[in-house]
Amino acid sequence: QSKADGGNTFHLFSTKMDHHVKETVALEAELRNAIEHDQLELFYQPQIDLRTNEIVGAEALLRWNRPDYGVVAPNVFLGTAEEVGLILPIGEWVIFAACQQAKKWMDMGLETPRIAVNISPTQFRKQNVPQLLKDALVSCSLPADKLEIEITENIVLHGSDATVRDLREIREMGIAISIDDFGTGYSSLAYLSRYSVDCLKIDRCFTRDMMTDPNNTVIIKAIVGLGKSLDLSIIAEGVETREQAEYLKDAGCEMAQGYLFGKPVPAEDFARLLEEQSSNLQGHSQQRALAG
Ligand code: C2E
Ligand code: MG
Ligand code: MG
Ligand code: MG
């Protein structure tokens, strides 16, 4: 009996493994194809200054226009991309595409905010990220202060002295560094003094329930306080309601990102947002000039 059970269990397990391997192999082939056939696209989500309501940044978020499937979200394929090593060419593509886009907006005469790209910890372990960023800035003639990278606390967990050096080099180039999903990692806070960073992104899990769960408002206030005393900027992710935005502003959080202000959109749509903003601002200053 027990032998038979064992046999069964093994059978089920190996079938599952088999399935996983087959899926991974299929997805890998399609992802390779996606890179070659221009199926990857960056969407851009506005980051807002809560005091002025102006767009002060844009996060570049990866999308895969998969034939017969439509637009696929990054969480669906980045895991496999990590597993099979494709995260490296994809990550490189993301950096160059974001820099190219930012330069394009500048050349169109748009008031272009800083563009933030997400960088996987694997890239830091396996690639020379400072060099990649430098190459992208040079080849696109993009000023470094138009670029920001988002890394997670995991990078610190697995981080080596080389990572510390890389981050310092990146910051010395004038590129800003944000800690993404702040408050959800397992690392100690000690890294905040060891790793030179510029900004903390309060994870969506805290903003999501803040109006109903008082513990989350306590955590948000603590993160804002921590950020202020370390001279870091703070941005809240996943802001969906006016109420949340008001609360965050009162708590001293300077910036926000979320569906309330805008979902991630294709580059052309984001350019339109920038155009609207600058014509609104011009309108205001003309009104002021007329009034004065
Ligand atoms: P993230 O970097 O924390 O990005 C924020 C995610 O929250 C995005 O999901 C965004 O669409 C979503 N979001 C923003 N505002 C709201 C809101 O108000 N409500 C809700 N429900 N969601 C909101 P997305 O685009 O699906 O990306 C998921 C994750 O995939 C990202 O989380 C990031 O970790 C990763 N990712 C995306 N693009 C890249 C990339 O180019 N490279 C790497 N390495 N990772 C990426
Ligand atoms: Mg991010
Ligand atoms: Mg995040
Ligand atoms: Mg996240």
Tab-separated table of C-alpha atoms and ligand atoms in Angstrom:
chain	number	residue	atom	x	y	z
A	1	GLN	CA	0.000	0.000	0.000
A	2	SER	CA	2.579	2.507	1.098
A	3	LYS	CA	4.786	1.516	-1.796
A	4	ALA	CA	1.925	2.048	-4.211
A	5	ASP	CA	1.243	5.477	-2.694
A	6	GLY	CA	4.860	6.410	-3.005
A	7	GLY	CA	4.767	5.356	-6.606
A	8	ASN	CA	1.714	7.433	-7.248
A	9	THR	CA	3.104	10.470	-5.544
A	10	PHE	CA	6.273	10.207	-7.554
A	11	HIS	CA	4.263	9.841	-10.714
A	12	LEU	CA	2.224	12.965	-9.995
A	13	PHE	CA	5.305	14.912	-9.052
A	14	SER	CA	7.201	13.982	-12.196
A	15	THR	CA	4.204	14.810	-14.370
A	16	LYS	CA	4.026	18.236	-12.799
A	17	MET	CA	7.757	18.749	-13.270
A	18	ASP	CA	7.464	17.610	-16.812
A	19	HIS	CA	4.653	20.041	-17.421
A	20	HIS	CA	6.650	22.887	-15.906
A	21	VAL	CA	9.690	22.056	-18.020
A	22	LYS	CA	7.617	21.861	-21.199
A	23	GLU	CA	5.911	25.172	-20.457
A	24	THR	CA	9.208	26.835	-19.654
A	25	VAL	CA	10.820	25.545	-22.832
A	26	ALA	CA	7.871	26.711	-24.940
A	27	LEU	CA	7.800	30.131	-23.290
A	28	GLU	CA	11.566	30.447	-23.677
A	29	ALA	CA	11.359	29.839	-27.421
A	30	GLU	CA	8.555	32.363	-27.772
A	31	LEU	CA	10.363	34.923	-25.665
A	32	ARG	CA	13.477	34.606	-27.834
A	33	ASN	CA	11.248	35.124	-30.808
A	34	ALA	CA	9.613	38.108	-29.099
A	35	ILE	CA	12.954	39.864	-28.651
A	36	GLU	CA	13.902	39.240	-32.289
A	37	HIS	CA	10.535	40.291	-33.684
A	38	ASP	CA	10.026	43.503	-31.765
A	39	GLN	CA	7.143	42.248	-29.677
A	40	LEU	CA	8.385	43.909	-26.489
A	41	GLU	CA	7.100	47.361	-25.647
A	42	LEU	CA	7.494	49.770	-22.756
A	43	PHE	CA	4.437	51.406	-21.225
A	44	TYR	CA	4.876	54.516	-19.095
A	45	GLN	CA	3.082	55.391	-15.878
A	46	PRO	CA	3.123	58.962	-14.528
A	47	GLN	CA	4.646	59.814	-11.168
A	48	ILE	CA	3.058	62.885	-9.622
A	49	ASP	CA	4.222	65.582	-7.230
A	50	LEU	CA	1.386	65.608	-4.687
A	51	ARG	CA	1.813	69.324	-3.946
A	52	THR	CA	1.700	70.596	-7.526
A	53	ASN	CA	-0.035	67.674	-9.260
A	54	GLU	CA	2.642	67.824	-11.950
A	55	ILE	CA	4.183	64.793	-13.640
A	56	VAL	CA	7.711	64.551	-12.264
A	57	GLY	CA	8.587	61.065	-13.440
A	58	ALA	CA	7.569	58.076	-15.492
A	59	GLU	CA	8.060	54.429	-14.676
A	60	ALA	CA	8.797	52.270	-17.711
A	61	LEU	CA	6.894	48.988	-17.452
A	62	LEU	CA	7.466	46.091	-19.797
A	63	ARG	CA	4.726	44.599	-21.960
A	64	TRP	CA	4.811	41.728	-24.431
A	65	ASN	CA	2.556	42.050	-27.457
A	66	ARG	CA	2.156	38.331	-27.946
A	67	PRO	CA	0.483	37.332	-31.194
A	68	ASP	CA	-2.841	35.556	-30.562
A	69	TYR	CA	-2.723	36.479	-26.855
A	70	GLY	CA	-2.724	40.270	-26.777
A	71	VAL	CA	-0.766	42.319	-24.273
A	72	VAL	CA	0.965	40.137	-21.662
A	73	ALA	CA	1.943	41.556	-18.247
A	74	PRO	CA	5.541	41.197	-17.026
A	75	ASN	CA	4.737	38.970	-14.056
A	76	VAL	CA	3.617	36.285	-16.522
A	77	PHE	CA	6.952	35.973	-18.309
A	78	LEU	CA	9.719	37.613	-16.270
A	79	GLY	CA	9.963	34.587	-13.955
A	80	THR	CA	10.755	32.307	-16.873
A	81	ALA	CA	13.014	34.956	-18.368
A	82	GLU	CA	14.993	34.904	-15.103
A	83	GLU	CA	15.117	31.098	-15.038
A	84	VAL	CA	16.482	30.720	-18.549
A	85	GLY	CA	18.780	33.736	-18.544
A	86	LEU	CA	16.742	35.770	-21.011
A	87	ILE	CA	16.364	38.495	-18.403
A	88	LEU	CA	19.794	39.765	-19.501
A	89	PRO	CA	18.979	40.589	-23.150
A	90	ILE	CA	15.498	41.740	-22.094
A	91	GLY	CA	16.931	43.973	-19.377
A	92	GLU	CA	19.395	45.461	-21.845
A	93	TRP	CA	16.615	46.109	-24.309
A	94	VAL	CA	14.570	47.854	-21.597
A	95	ILE	CA	17.407	50.212	-20.650
A	96	PHE	CA	18.112	51.219	-24.244
A	97	ALA	CA	14.446	51.525	-25.204
A	98	ALA	CA	13.692	53.779	-22.221
A	99	CYS	CA	16.670	56.044	-22.935
A	100	GLN	CA	15.759	56.265	-26.610
A	101	GLN	CA	12.184	57.191	-25.754
A	102	ALA	CA	13.190	59.864	-23.256
A	103	LYS	CA	15.532	61.410	-25.821
A	104	LYS	CA	12.787	61.313	-28.418
A	105	TRP	CA	10.428	63.224	-26.120
A	106	MET	CA	13.135	65.803	-25.446
A	107	ASP	CA	13.741	66.200	-29.170
A	108	MET	CA	10.007	66.733	-29.648
A	109	GLY	CA	10.355	69.705	-27.312
A	110	LEU	CA	8.389	68.069	-24.499
A	111	GLU	CA	9.136	68.825	-20.854
A	112	THR	CA	10.480	65.322	-20.267
A	113	PRO	CA	10.450	63.942	-16.739
A	114	ARG	CA	12.922	61.442	-15.354
A	115	ILE	CA	12.316	57.891	-16.626
A	116	ALA	CA	12.598	55.022	-14.130
A	117	VAL	CA	13.531	51.524	-15.303
A	118	ASN	CA	13.247	48.366	-13.231
A	119	ILE	CA	16.458	46.355	-12.976
A	120	SER	CA	16.469	42.753	-11.832
A	121	PRO	CA	18.985	41.639	-9.188
A	122	THR	CA	20.212	39.003	-11.674
A	123	GLN	CA	21.382	41.766	-13.981
A	124	PHE	CA	23.534	43.181	-11.216
A	125	ARG	CA	25.036	39.785	-10.523
A	126	LYS	CA	25.761	38.879	-14.134
A	127	GLN	CA	26.220	42.107	-16.049
A	128	ASN	CA	28.156	45.292	-15.730
A	129	VAL	CA	25.094	47.462	-15.127
A	130	PRO	CA	26.991	50.776	-14.712
A	131	GLN	CA	28.635	50.215	-18.106
A	132	LEU	CA	25.309	49.294	-19.730
A	133	LEU	CA	23.699	52.462	-18.383
A	134	LYS	CA	26.649	54.562	-19.495
A	135	ASP	CA	26.506	53.071	-23.005
A	136	ALA	CA	22.782	53.720	-23.227
A	137	LEU	CA	23.124	57.350	-22.105
A	138	VAL	CA	25.976	57.989	-24.538
A	139	SER	CA	24.414	56.283	-27.534
A	140	CYS	CA	21.123	58.128	-26.985
A	141	SER	CA	22.749	61.432	-25.939
A	142	LEU	CA	20.512	61.446	-22.899
A	143	PRO	CA	21.492	63.487	-19.814
A	144	ALA	CA	22.001	61.204	-16.803
A	145	ASP	CA	19.537	63.165	-14.682
A	146	LYS	CA	16.739	61.964	-16.965
A	147	LEU	CA	17.336	58.372	-15.855
A	148	GLU	CA	16.493	56.506	-12.688
A	149	ILE	CA	16.764	52.831	-11.794
A	150	GLU	CA	14.462	50.877	-9.507
A	151	ILE	CA	15.942	47.991	-7.557
A	152	THR	CA	14.387	45.839	-4.840
A	153	GLU	CA	15.617	45.061	-1.376
A	154	ASN	CA	16.518	41.569	-2.652
A	155	ILE	CA	19.535	43.021	-4.352
A	156	VAL	CA	20.840	43.869	-0.916
A	157	LEU	CA	20.064	40.431	0.441
A	158	HIS	CA	22.179	38.785	-2.264
A	159	GLY	CA	24.319	41.834	-2.770
A	160	SER	CA	28.080	41.734	-2.667
A	161	ASP	CA	30.702	44.441	-2.324
A	162	ALA	CA	30.626	44.589	-6.110
A	163	THR	CA	26.952	45.598	-5.959
A	164	VAL	CA	27.757	48.348	-3.476
A	165	ARG	CA	30.442	49.630	-5.844
A	166	ASP	CA	28.126	49.399	-8.853
A	167	LEU	CA	25.393	51.385	-7.133
A	168	ARG	CA	27.854	54.040	-6.031
A	169	GLU	CA	29.209	54.320	-9.568
A	170	ILE	CA	25.689	54.627	-10.989
A	171	ARG	CA	24.811	57.367	-8.538
A	172	GLU	CA	28.049	59.212	-9.264
A	173	MET	CA	27.067	59.218	-12.928
A	174	GLY	CA	24.005	61.265	-11.890
A	175	ILE	CA	21.432	58.494	-12.284
A	176	ALA	CA	18.930	58.297	-9.414
A	177	ILE	CA	18.333	55.053	-7.512
A	178	SER	CA	15.004	54.011	-5.984
A	179	ILE	CA	14.198	51.117	-3.698
A	180	ASP	CA	11.092	49.497	-5.199
A	181	ASP	CA	8.425	47.703	-3.134
A	182	PHE	CA	9.981	49.182	-0.010
A	183	GLY	CA	8.941	47.456	3.199
A	184	THR	CA	8.240	44.030	1.694
A	185	GLY	CA	11.775	42.604	1.611
A	186	TYR	CA	13.522	40.637	4.289
A	187	SER	CA	16.620	42.732	4.556
A	188	SER	CA	17.684	44.841	7.501
A	189	LEU	CA	17.496	48.608	7.230
A	190	ALA	CA	21.258	48.867	7.678
A	191	TYR	CA	21.744	48.811	3.912
A	192	LEU	CA	20.160	52.251	3.622
A	193	SER	CA	23.338	53.777	4.970
A	194	ARG	CA	25.669	51.396	3.136
A	195	TYR	CA	23.994	51.632	-0.252
A	196	SER	CA	23.628	55.142	-1.539
A	197	VAL	CA	20.060	55.523	-2.739
A	198	ASP	CA	17.807	58.497	-3.471
A	199	CYS	CA	14.236	57.383	-3.073
A	200	LEU	CA	11.982	54.859	-1.329
A	201	LYS	CA	8.895	53.558	-3.102
A	202	ILE	CA	6.244	52.609	-0.546
A	203	ASP	CA	4.828	49.283	-1.726
A	204	ARG	CA	1.250	49.078	-2.945
A	205	CYS	CA	0.326	46.637	-0.173
A	206	PHE	CA	0.570	49.486	2.355
A	207	THR	CA	-1.321	52.046	0.256
A	208	ARG	CA	-3.996	49.552	-0.758
A	209	ASP	CA	-5.471	49.044	2.712
A	210	MET	CA	-4.364	52.265	4.371
A	211	MET	CA	-7.838	53.748	4.752
A	212	THR	CA	-9.208	50.633	6.444
A	213	ASP	CA	-6.204	49.238	8.311
A	214	PRO	CA	-4.688	51.668	10.845
A	215	ASN	CA	-1.531	49.537	11.009
A	216	ASN	CA	-0.768	50.480	7.440
A	217	THR	CA	-1.062	54.190	8.128
A	218	VAL	CA	1.389	53.726	10.993
A	219	ILE	CA	3.810	51.955	8.639
A	220	ILE	CA	3.428	54.656	5.996
A	221	LYS	CA	4.152	57.406	8.526
A	222	ALA	CA	7.188	55.470	9.744
A	223	ILE	CA	8.557	55.082	6.198
A	224	VAL	CA	8.012	58.789	5.492
A	225	GLY	CA	9.776	59.669	8.761
A	226	LEU	CA	12.651	57.332	7.981
A	227	GLY	CA	12.980	58.791	4.501
A	228	LYS	CA	12.968	62.372	5.765
A	229	SER	CA	15.642	61.753	8.378
A	230	LEU	CA	17.850	59.997	5.813
A	231	ASP	CA	17.189	62.753	3.278
A	232	LEU	CA	15.517	60.423	0.781
A	233	SER	CA	12.497	61.194	-1.347
A	234	ILE	CA	9.375	59.107	-0.935
A	235	ILE	CA	6.860	57.955	-3.495
A	236	ALA	CA	3.752	55.906	-2.778
A	237	GLU	CA	2.791	53.184	-5.252
A	238	GLY	CA	-0.711	52.019	-6.136
A	239	VAL	CA	-2.623	55.184	-5.234
A	240	GLU	CA	-6.160	54.659	-6.505
A	241	THR	CA	-8.344	57.141	-4.595
A	242	ARG	CA	-8.380	60.886	-3.798
A	243	GLU	CA	-8.699	59.957	-0.146
A	244	GLN	CA	-5.421	58.009	-0.218
A	245	ALA	CA	-3.669	60.841	-2.064
A	246	GLU	CA	-4.852	63.440	0.465
A	247	TYR	CA	-3.814	61.286	3.386
A	248	LEU	CA	-0.381	60.622	1.900
A	249	LYS	CA	0.178	64.304	1.216
A	250	ASP	CA	-0.758	65.200	4.795
A	251	ALA	CA	1.583	62.479	6.061
A	252	GLY	CA	4.453	64.210	4.249
A	253	CYS	CA	4.754	61.883	1.253
A	254	GLU	CA	5.893	63.998	-1.699
A	255	MET	CA	5.069	61.869	-4.703
A	256	ALA	CA	2.581	59.263	-5.817
A	257	GLN	CA	1.987	56.844	-8.638
A	258	GLY	CA	-1.195	54.891	-9.297
A	259	TYR	CA	-4.382	54.476	-11.282
A	260	LEU	CA	-5.814	57.685	-9.751
A	261	PHE	CA	-3.258	59.673	-11.760
A	262	GLY	CA	-2.882	57.315	-14.693
A	263	LYS	CA	-2.385	53.700	-15.666
A	264	PRO	CA	0.727	52.652	-17.596
A	265	VAL	CA	0.169	53.703	-21.224
A	266	PRO	CA	2.026	53.396	-24.554
A	267	ALA	CA	4.659	56.039	-25.324
A	268	GLU	CA	2.413	58.027	-27.701
A	269	ASP	CA	-0.279	58.372	-25.048
A	270	PHE	CA	2.266	59.419	-22.456
A	271	ALA	CA	3.576	62.092	-24.837
A	272	ARG	CA	0.023	63.428	-25.036
A	273	LEU	CA	-0.096	63.683	-21.224
A	274	LEU	CA	3.119	65.697	-21.302
A	275	GLU	CA	1.735	67.973	-24.025
A	276	GLU	CA	-1.471	68.573	-22.056
A	277	GLN	CA	0.518	69.359	-18.954
A	278	SER	CA	2.749	71.921	-20.651
A	279	SER	CA	-0.177	73.648	-22.369
A	280	ASN	CA	-2.004	73.800	-19.025
A	281	LEU	CA	1.067	75.283	-17.368
A	282	GLN	CA	1.439	77.815	-20.193
A	283	GLY	CA	-2.231	78.668	-19.790
A	284	HIS	CA	-1.725	79.308	-16.094
A	285	SER	CA	1.316	81.523	-16.566
A	286	GLN	CA	-0.466	83.496	-19.311
A	287	GLN	CA	-3.383	84.001	-16.928
A	288	ARG	CA	-0.969	85.143	-14.257
A	289	ALA	CA	0.724	87.528	-16.694
A	290	LEU	CA	-2.657	88.954	-17.709
A	291	ALA	CA	-3.756	89.290	-14.103
A	292	GLY	CA	-0.469	90.940	-13.176
B	1	C2E	P1	6.668	47.360	-9.922
B	1	C2E	O1	7.986	47.818	-10.429
B	1	C2E	O2	6.414	47.470	-8.473
B	1	C2E	O3	5.607	48.188	-10.778
B	1	C2E	C1	4.363	48.606	-10.294
B	1	C2E	C2	3.250	47.698	-10.756
B	1	C2E	O4	2.032	48.112	-10.156
B	1	C2E	C3	2.991	47.740	-12.264
B	1	C2E	O5	2.535	46.447	-12.666
B	1	C2E	C4	1.870	48.753	-12.373
B	1	C2E	O6	1.089	48.597	-13.549
B	1	C2E	C5	1.071	48.402	-11.151
B	1	C2E	N1	0.278	49.533	-10.665
B	1	C2E	C6	0.582	50.847	-10.707
B	1	C2E	N2	-0.360	51.597	-10.122
B	1	C2E	C7	-1.316	50.753	-9.701
B	1	C2E	C8	-2.583	50.935	-9.014
B	1	C2E	O7	-3.007	52.039	-8.673
B	1	C2E	N3	-3.287	49.804	-8.725
B	1	C2E	C9	-2.856	48.560	-9.084
B	1	C2E	N4	-3.635	47.508	-8.787
B	1	C2E	N5	-1.671	48.350	-9.728
B	1	C2E	C10	-0.918	49.436	-10.022
B	1	C2E	P2	3.129	45.717	-13.950
B	1	C2E	O8	3.372	46.703	-15.043
B	1	C2E	O9	2.264	44.548	-14.230
B	1	C2E	O10	4.554	45.227	-13.460
B	1	C2E	C11	4.685	44.268	-12.447
B	1	C2E	C12	6.110	44.109	-12.011
B	1	C2E	O11	6.913	43.563	-13.054
B	1	C2E	C13	6.794	45.416	-11.650
B	1	C2E	O12	6.415	45.828	-10.347
B	1	C2E	C14	8.252	45.030	-11.760
B	1	C2E	O13	8.668	44.350	-10.596
B	1	C2E	C15	8.229	44.042	-12.900
B	1	C2E	N6	8.666	44.730	-14.130
B	1	C2E	C16	7.933	45.496	-14.987
B	1	C2E	N7	8.703	45.940	-16.004
B	1	C2E	C17	9.953	45.470	-15.782
B	1	C2E	C18	11.199	45.590	-16.487
B	1	C2E	O14	11.338	46.278	-17.509
B	1	C2E	N8	12.290	44.930	-15.947
B	1	C2E	C19	12.186	44.210	-14.796
B	1	C2E	N9	13.322	43.585	-14.333
B	1	C2E	N10	11.039	44.088	-14.108
B	1	C2E	C20	9.927	44.712	-14.597
B	2	MG	MG	9.097	49.428	-10.217
B	3	MG	MG	6.876	48.525	-6.920
B	4	MG	MG	5.820	45.449	-7.170
